[in-house]
Tab-separated table of C-alpha atoms and ligand atoms in Angstrom:
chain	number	residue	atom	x	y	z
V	1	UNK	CA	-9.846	-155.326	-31.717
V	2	UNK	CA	-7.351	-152.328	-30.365
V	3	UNK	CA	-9.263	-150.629	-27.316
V	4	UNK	CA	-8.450	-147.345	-25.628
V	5	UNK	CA	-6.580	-147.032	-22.173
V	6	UNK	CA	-5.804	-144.329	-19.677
V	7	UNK	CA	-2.229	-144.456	-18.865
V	8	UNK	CA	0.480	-142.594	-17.303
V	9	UNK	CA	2.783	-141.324	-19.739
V	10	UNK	CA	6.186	-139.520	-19.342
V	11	UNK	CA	6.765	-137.139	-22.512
V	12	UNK	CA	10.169	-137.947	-21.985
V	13	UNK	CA	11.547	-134.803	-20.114
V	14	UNK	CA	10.571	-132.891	-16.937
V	15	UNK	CA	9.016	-135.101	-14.199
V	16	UNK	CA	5.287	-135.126	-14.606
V	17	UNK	CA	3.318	-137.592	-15.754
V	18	UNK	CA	-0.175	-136.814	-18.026
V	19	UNK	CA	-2.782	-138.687	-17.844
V	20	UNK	CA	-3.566	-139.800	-22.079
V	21	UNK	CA	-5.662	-142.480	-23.891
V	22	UNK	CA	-2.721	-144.902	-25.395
V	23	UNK	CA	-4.416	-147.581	-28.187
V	24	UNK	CA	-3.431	-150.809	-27.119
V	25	UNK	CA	-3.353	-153.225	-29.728
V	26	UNK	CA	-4.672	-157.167	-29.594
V	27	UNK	CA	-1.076	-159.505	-28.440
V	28	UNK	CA	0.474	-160.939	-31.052
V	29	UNK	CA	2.095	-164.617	-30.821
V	30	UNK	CA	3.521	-164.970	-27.533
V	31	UNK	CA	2.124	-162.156	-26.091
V	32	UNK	CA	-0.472	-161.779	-23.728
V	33	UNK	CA	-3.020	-159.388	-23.086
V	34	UNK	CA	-3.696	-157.886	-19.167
V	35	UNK	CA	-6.076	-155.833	-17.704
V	36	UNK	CA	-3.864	-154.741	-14.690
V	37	UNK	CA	-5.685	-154.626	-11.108
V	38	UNK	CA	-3.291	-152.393	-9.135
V	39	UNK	CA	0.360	-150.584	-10.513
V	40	UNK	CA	2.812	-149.743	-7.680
V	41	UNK	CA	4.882	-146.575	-7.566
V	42	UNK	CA	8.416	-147.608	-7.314
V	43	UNK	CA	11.486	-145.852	-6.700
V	44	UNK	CA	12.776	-146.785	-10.012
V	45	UNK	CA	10.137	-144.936	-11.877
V	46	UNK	CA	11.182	-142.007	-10.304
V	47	UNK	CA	14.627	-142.045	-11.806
V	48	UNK	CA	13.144	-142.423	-14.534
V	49	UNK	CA	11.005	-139.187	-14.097
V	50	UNK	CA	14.063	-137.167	-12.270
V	51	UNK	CA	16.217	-137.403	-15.361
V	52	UNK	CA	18.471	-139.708	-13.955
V	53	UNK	CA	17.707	-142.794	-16.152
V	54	UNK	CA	17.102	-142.426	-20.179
V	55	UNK	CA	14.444	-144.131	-22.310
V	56	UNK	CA	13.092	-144.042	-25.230
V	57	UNK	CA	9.613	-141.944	-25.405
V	58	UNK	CA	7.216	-140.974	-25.184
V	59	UNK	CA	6.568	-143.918	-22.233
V	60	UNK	CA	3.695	-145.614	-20.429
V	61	UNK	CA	5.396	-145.602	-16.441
V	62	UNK	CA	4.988	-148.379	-14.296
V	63	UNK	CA	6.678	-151.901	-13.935
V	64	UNK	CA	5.346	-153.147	-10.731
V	65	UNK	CA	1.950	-154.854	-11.632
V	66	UNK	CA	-0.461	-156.998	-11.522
V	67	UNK	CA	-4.165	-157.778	-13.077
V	68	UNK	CA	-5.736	-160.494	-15.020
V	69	UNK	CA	-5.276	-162.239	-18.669
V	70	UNK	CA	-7.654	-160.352	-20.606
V	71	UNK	CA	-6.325	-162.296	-24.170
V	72	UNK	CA	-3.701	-164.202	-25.651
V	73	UNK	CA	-1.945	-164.053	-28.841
V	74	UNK	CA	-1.358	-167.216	-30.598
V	75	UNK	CA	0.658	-170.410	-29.562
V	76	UNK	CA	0.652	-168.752	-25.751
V	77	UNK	CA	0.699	-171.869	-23.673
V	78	UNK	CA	1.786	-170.468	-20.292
V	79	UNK	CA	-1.257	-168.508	-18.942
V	80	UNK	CA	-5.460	-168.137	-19.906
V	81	UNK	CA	-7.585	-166.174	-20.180
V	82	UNK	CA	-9.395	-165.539	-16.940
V	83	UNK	CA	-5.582	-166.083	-15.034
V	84	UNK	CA	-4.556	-163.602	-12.267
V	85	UNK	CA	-0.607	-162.477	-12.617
V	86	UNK	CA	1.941	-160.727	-11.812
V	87	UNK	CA	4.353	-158.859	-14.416
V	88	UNK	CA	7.650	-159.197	-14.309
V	89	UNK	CA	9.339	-156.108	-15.308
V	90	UNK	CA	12.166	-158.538	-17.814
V	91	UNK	CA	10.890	-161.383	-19.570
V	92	UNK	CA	13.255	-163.961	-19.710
V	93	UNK	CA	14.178	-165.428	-23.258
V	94	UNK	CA	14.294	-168.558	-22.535
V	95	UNK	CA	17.172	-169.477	-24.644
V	96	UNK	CA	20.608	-167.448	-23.507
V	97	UNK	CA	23.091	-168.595	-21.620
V	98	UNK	CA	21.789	-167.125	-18.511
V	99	UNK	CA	18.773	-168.824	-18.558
V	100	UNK	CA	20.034	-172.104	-19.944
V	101	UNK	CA	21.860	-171.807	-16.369
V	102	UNK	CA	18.766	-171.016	-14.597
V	103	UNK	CA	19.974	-167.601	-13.610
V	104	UNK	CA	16.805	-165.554	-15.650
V	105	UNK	CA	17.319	-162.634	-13.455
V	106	UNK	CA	20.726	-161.908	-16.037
V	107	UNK	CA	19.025	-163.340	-18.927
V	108	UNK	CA	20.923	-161.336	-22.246
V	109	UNK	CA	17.963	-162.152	-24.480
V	110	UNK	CA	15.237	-159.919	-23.133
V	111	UNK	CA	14.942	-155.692	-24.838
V	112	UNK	CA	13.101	-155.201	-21.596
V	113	UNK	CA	15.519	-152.543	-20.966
V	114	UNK	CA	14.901	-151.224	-24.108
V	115	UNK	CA	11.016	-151.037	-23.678
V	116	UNK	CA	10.635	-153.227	-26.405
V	117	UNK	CA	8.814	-156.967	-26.855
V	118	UNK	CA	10.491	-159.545	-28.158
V	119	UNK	CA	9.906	-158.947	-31.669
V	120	UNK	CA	11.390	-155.514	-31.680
V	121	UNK	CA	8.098	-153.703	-31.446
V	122	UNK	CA	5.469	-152.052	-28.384
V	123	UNK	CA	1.830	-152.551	-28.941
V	124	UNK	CA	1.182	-148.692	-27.828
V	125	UNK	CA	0.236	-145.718	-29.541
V	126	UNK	CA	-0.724	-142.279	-28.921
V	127	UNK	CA	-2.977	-139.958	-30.063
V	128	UNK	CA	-0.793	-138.581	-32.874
V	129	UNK	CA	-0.256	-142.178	-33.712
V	130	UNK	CA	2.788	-142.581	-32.827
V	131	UNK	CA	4.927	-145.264	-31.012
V	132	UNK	CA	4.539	-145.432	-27.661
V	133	UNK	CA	7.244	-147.366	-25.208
V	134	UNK	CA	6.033	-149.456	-21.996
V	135	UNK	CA	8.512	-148.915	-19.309
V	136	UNK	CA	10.323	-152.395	-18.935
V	137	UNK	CA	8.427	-153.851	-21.394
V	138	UNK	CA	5.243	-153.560	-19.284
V	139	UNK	CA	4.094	-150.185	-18.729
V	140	UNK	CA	1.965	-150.843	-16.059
V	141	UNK	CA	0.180	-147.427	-15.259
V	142	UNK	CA	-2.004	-147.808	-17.663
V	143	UNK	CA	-5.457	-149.808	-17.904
V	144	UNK	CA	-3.858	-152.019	-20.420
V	145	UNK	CA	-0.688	-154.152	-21.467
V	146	UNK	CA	0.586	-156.315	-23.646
V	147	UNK	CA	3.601	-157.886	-22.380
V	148	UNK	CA	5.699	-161.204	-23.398
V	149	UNK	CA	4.092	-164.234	-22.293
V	150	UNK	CA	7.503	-164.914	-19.883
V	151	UNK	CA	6.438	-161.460	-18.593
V	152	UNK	CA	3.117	-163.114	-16.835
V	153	UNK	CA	3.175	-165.061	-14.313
V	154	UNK	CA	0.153	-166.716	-12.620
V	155	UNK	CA	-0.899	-166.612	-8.976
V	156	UNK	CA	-3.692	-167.452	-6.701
V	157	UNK	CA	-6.526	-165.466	-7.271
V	158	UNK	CA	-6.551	-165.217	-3.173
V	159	UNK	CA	-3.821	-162.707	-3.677
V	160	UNK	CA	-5.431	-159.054	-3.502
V	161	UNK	CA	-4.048	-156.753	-6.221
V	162	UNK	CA	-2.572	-154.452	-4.625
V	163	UNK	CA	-0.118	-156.818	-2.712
V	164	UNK	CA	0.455	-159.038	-5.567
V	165	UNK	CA	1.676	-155.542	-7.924
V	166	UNK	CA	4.238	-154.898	-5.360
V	167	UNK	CA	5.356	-158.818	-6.258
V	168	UNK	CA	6.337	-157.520	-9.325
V	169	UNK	CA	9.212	-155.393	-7.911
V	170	UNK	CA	9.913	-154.391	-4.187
V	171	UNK	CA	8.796	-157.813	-2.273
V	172	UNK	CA	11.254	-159.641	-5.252
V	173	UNK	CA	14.047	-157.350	-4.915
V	174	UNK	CA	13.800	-157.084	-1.281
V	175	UNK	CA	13.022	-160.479	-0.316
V	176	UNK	CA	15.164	-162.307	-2.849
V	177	UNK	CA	18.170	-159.840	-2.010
V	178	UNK	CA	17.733	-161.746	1.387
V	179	UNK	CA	17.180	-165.373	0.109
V	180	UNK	CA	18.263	-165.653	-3.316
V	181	UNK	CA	21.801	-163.305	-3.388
V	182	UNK	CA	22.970	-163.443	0.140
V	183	UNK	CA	21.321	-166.477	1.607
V	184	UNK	CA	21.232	-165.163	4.988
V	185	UNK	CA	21.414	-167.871	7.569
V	186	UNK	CA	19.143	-167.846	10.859
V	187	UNK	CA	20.977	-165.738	13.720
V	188	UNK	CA	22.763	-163.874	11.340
V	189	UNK	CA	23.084	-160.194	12.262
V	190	UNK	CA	21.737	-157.741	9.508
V	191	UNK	CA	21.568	-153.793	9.139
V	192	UNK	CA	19.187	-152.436	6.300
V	193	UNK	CA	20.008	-148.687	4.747
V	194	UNK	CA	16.545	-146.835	3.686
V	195	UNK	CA	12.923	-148.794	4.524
V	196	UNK	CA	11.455	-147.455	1.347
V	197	UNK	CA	9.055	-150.286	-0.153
V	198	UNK	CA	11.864	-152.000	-1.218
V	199	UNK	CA	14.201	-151.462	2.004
V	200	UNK	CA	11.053	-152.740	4.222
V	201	UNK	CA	10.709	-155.695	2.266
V	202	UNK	CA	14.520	-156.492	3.131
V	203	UNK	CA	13.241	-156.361	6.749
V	204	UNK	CA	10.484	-158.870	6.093
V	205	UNK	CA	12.665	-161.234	4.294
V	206	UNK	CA	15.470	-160.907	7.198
V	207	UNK	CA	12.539	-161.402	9.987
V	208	UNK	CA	11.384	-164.830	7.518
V	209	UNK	CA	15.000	-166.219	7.887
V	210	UNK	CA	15.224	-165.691	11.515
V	211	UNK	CA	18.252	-162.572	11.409
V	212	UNK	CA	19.063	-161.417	14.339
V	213	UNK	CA	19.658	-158.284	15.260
V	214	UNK	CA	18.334	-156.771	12.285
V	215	UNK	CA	18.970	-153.067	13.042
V	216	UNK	CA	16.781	-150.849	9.928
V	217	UNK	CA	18.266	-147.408	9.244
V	218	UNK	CA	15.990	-144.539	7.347
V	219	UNK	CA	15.968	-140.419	7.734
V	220	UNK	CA	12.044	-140.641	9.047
V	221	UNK	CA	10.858	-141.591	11.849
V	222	UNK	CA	7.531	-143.396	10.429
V	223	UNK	CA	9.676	-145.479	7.989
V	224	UNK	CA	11.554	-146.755	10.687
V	225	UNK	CA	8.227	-147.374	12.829
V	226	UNK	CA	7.248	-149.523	9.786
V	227	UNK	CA	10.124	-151.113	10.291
V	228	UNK	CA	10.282	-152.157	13.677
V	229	UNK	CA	5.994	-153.651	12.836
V	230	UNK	CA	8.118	-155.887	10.211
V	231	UNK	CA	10.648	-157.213	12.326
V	232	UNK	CA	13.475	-154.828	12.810
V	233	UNK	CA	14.776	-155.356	16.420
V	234	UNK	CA	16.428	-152.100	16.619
V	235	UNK	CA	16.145	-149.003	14.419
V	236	UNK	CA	18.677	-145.951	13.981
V	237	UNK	CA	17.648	-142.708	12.494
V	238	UNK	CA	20.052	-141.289	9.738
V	239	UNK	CA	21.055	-137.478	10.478
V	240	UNK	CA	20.193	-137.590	13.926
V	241	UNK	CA	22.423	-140.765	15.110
V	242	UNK	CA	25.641	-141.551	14.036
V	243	UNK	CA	24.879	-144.630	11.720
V	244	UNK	CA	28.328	-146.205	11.769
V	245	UNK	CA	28.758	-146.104	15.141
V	246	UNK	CA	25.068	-146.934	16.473
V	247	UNK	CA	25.327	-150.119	13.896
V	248	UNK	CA	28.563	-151.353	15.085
V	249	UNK	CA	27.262	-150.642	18.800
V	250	UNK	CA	24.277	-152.944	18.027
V	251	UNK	CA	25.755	-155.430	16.044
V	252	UNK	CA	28.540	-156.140	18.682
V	253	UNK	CA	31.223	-154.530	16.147
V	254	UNK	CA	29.871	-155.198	12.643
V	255	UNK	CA	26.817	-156.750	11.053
V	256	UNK	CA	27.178	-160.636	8.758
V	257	UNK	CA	25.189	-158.641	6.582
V	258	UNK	CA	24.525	-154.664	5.349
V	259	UNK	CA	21.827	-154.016	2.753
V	260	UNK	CA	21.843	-150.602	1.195
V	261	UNK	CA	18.809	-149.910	-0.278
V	262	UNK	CA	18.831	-146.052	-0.947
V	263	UNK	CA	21.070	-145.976	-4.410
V	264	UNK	CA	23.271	-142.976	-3.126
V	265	UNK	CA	26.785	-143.155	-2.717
V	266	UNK	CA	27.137	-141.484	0.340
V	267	UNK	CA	25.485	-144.202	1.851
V	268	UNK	CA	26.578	-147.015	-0.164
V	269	UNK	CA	30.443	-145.923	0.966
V	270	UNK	CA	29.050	-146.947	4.348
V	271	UNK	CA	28.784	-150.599	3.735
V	272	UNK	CA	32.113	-151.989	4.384
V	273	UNK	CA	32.209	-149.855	7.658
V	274	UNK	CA	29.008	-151.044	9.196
V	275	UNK	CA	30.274	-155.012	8.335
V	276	UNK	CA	32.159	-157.239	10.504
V	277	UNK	CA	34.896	-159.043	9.537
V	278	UNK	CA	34.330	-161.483	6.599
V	279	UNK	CA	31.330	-159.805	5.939
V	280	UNK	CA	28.760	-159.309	3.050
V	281	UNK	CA	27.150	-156.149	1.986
V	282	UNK	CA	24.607	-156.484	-0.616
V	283	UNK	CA	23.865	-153.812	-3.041
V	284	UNK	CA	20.070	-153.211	-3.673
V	285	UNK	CA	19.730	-149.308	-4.618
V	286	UNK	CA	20.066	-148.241	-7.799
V	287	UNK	CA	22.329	-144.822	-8.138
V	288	UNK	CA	22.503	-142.915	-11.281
V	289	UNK	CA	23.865	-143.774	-14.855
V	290	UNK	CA	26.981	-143.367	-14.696
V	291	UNK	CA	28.009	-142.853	-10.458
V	292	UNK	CA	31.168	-144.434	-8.901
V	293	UNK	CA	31.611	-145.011	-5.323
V	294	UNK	CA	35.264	-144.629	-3.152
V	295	UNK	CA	35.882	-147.528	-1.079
V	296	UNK	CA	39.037	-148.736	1.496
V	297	UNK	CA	40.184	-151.794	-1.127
V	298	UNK	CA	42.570	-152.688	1.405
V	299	UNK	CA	40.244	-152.638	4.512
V	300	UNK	CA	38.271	-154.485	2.628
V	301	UNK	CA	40.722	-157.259	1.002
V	302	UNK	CA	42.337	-157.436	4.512
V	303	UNK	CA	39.034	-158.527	6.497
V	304	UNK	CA	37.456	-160.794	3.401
V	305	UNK	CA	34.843	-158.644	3.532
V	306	UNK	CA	32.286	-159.493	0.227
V	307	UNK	CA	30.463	-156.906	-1.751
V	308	UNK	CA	27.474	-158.635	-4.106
V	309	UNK	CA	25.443	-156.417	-6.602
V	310	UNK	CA	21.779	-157.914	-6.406
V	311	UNK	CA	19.315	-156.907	-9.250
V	312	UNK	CA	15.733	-158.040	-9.027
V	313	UNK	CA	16.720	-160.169	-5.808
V	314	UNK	CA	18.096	-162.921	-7.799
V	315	UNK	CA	14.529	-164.019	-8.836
V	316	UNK	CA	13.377	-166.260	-11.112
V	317	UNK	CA	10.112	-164.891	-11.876
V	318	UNK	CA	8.160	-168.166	-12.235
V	319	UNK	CA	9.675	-170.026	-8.879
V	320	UNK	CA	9.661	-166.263	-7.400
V	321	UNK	CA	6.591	-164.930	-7.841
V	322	UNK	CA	4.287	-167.849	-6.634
V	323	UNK	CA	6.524	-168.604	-3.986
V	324	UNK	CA	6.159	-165.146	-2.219
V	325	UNK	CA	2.603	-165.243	-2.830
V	326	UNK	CA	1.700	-168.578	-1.072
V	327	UNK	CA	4.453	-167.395	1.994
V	328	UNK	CA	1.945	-163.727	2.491
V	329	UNK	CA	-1.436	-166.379	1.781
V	330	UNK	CA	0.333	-168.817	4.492
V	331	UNK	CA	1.031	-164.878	7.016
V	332	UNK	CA	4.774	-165.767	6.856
V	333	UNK	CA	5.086	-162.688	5.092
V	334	UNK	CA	2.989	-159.799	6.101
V	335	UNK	CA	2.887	-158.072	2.612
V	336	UNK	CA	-0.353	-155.789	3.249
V	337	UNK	CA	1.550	-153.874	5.872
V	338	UNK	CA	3.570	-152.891	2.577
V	339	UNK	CA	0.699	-150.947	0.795
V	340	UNK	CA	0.121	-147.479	2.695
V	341	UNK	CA	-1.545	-145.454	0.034
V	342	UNK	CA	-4.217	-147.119	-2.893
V	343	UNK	CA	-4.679	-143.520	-5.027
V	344	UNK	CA	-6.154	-143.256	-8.554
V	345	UNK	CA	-4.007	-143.301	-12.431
V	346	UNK	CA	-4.899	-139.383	-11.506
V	347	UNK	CA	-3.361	-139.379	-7.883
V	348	UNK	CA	0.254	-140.755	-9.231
V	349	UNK	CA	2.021	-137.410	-9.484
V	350	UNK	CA	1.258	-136.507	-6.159
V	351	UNK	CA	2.319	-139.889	-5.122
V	352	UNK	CA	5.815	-139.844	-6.674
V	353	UNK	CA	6.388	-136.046	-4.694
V	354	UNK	CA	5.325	-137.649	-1.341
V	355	UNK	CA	7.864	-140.749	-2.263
V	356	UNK	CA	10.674	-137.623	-3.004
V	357	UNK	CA	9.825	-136.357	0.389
V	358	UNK	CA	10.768	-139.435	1.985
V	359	UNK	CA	7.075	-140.211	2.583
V	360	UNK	CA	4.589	-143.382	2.536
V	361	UNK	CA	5.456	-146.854	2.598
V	362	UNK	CA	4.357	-147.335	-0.702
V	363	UNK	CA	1.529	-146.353	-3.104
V	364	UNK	CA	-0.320	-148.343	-4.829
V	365	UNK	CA	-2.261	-147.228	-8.335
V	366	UNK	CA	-5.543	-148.773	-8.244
V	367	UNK	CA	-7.864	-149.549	-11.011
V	368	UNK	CA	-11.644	-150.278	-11.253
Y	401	LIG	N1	20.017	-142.474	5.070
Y	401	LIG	C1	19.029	-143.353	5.388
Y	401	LIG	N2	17.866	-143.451	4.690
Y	401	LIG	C2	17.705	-142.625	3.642
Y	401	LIG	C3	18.687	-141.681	3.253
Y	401	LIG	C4	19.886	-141.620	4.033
Y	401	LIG	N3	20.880	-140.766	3.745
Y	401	LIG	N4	18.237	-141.022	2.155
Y	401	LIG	C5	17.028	-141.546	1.879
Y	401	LIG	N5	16.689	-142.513	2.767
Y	401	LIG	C6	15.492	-143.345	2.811
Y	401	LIG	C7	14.182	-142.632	2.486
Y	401	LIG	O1	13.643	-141.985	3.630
Y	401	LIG	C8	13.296	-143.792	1.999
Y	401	LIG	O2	12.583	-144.385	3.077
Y	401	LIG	O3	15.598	-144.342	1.775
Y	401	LIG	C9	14.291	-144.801	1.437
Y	401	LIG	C10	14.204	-144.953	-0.097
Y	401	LIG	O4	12.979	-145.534	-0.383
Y	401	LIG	P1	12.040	-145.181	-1.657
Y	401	LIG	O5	12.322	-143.815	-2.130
Y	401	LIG	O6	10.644	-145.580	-1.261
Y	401	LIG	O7	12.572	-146.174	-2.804
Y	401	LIG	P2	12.359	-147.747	-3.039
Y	401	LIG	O8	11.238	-147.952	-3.981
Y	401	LIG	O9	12.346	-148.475	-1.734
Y	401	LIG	O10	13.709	-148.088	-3.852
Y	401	LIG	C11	14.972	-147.929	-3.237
Y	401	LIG	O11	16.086	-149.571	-4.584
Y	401	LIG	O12	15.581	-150.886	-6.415
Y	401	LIG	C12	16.094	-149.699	-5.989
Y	401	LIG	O13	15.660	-148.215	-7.822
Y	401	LIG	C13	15.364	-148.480	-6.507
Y	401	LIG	O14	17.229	-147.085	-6.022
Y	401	LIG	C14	15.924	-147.440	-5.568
Y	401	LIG	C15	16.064	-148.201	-4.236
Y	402	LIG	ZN1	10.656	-151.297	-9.107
């Protein structure tokens, strides 16, 4: 039976988000059926909403989510009914190369990207009854989803929502940019551009592995406080400090590792100046379509220094996922600290203009 849910849906152009009934339709094979707990509101949704990535629309927002198996669609073997989980905004095929090699986070199978399940199709309609896109596949600011059964991925029930939606993105990327892409070794020194939910959760993973220093730059003052209460031994405060030179001061002339985690090329030029020599700067922040950066090729030939692109930290949603979860239910990582604001589906506007003001730690979406 299709039900009714409230969702957040971006018309496609300007940067507000209405609150509509979508039908949801019942999952078809493969597909799964959730009735999401809590939707975070990531920094990637708000590209979406600032023009600065296209997709097709009219779309549900949202790809940071959790809730619980409401339904699944025939021959679904991988989660029941009753199962708490975590979305993971691409579902890995299963069969391409990438994921024959165990590296699902650059599986070429998945139309996550295009908003589309695997067969082609999105479950969603609107009023008029036309197609409706999930972001990512998942479209998790809404009551509802149906997402590919690879999408879902179960956890311990232990696991409030709210912490395990922010699983679904910013503790993945941020963590697994730490573990997974640079494999940063205890007593290695780190610097971390922007503590934004997903910059913050680069400190927690750095503080995990036992980095030290691990100096956390941001523009406000209460980001960086947020830092420090996750493990940041020093902090520097961009536009009142000169970064470069405050980083290399702490780091005793360059950091083993620089994280940018902003997405703007002014500060992702930075990276090979804040690194020591035969260092690795890891780039987390997403800039948009279409940006270049300038960088010193031969600075950076001559002192081996390494630049690695890390999407979705590495992850492999179904090691990833439960792994992070049982680290925050063991208080290795301190995930709650993450989750500054719960608001309502009818809240998320104002949420997204506090995250453009460089505001909140992160809100969370939370649903009855
Ligand atoms: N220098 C230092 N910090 C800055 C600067 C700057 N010039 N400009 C912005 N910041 C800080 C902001 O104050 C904020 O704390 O960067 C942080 C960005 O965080 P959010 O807007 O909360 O975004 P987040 O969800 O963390 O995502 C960050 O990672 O995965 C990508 O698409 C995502 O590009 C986005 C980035
Ligand atoms: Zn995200």
């Amino acid at each position: 039976m299709p039900r009714t849910a409230r969702a957040a849906v971006h018309a496609g152009t300007g940067d507000r988000l209405e609150i509509r009934p979508v039908t949801v339709a019942d999952p078809g094979p493969g597909e799964v059926l959730v009735r999401l707990g809590a939707s975070g509101v990531c920094g990637s949704d708000r590209h979406v909403l600032d023009g600065e990535w296209h997709l097709p629309s009219p779309t549900v927002m949202g790809h940071e989510g959790a809730g619980v198996v409401e339904a699944v669609g025939p021959g679904v073997q991988d989660v029941a009914v009753g199962d708490h989980v975590v979305l993971s905004w691409y579902y890995p095929c299963r069969r391409c190369r990438a994921c024959a090699q165990g590296k699902a986070w650059a599986c070429t199978g998945t139309r996550s990207g295009e908003c589309l399940l695997p067969d082609g199709s999105t479950r969603l309609t609107g009023e008029d009854g036309g197609t409706v896109y999930p972001y990512l596949a998942l479209g998790t600011m809404a009551e509802y989803a149906v997402v590919a059964e690879s999408a879902a991925v179960r956890i311990p029930a232990e696991v409030p929502f709210d912490v395990a939606s922010l699983i679904g993105c910013s503790i993945t990327t941020g963590v697994g940019a730490v573990v997974n892409n640079a494999r940063v070794p205890a007593g290695a020194s780190a610097v971390v551009l922007g503590c934004g939910g997903v910059g913050l959760a680069v400190v927690m993973g750095l503080a995990l592995v036992g980095a030290d220093p691990v100096v956390a730059v941001d523009t406000s003052e209460e980001k960086l406080a947020a830092a420090r209460s996750f493990g940041a031994t020093s902090t520097v405060r961009a536009g009142a400090e000169d970064v470069p030179a405050r980083v290399r001061e702490l780091t005793d002339g360059g950091a083993d590792f620089a994280f940018e985690v902003i997405g703007r090329t002014e500060t992702i030029e930075q990276v090979p100046g804040l690194l020591a020599t035969a260092g690795t700067g890891v780039l987390v922040g997403l800039p948009a379509e279409g940006q270049k950066v300038a960088i010193d090729v031969l600075e950076l030939a001559e002192s081996g220094k390494t630049l690695v692109g890390s999407n979705y930290g590495g992850a492999v949603p179904s090691i990833d996922f439960p792994r992070l979860a049982r680290l925050y239910l063991d208080g290795r990582l301190p995930l709650d600290g993450l989750v500054s604001h719960r608001v309502r589906l009818d809240e998320v506007n104002e949420a997204f203009d506090a995250m453009r003001a460089g505001e909140r730690t992160r809100s969370v979406v939370v649903f009855d």
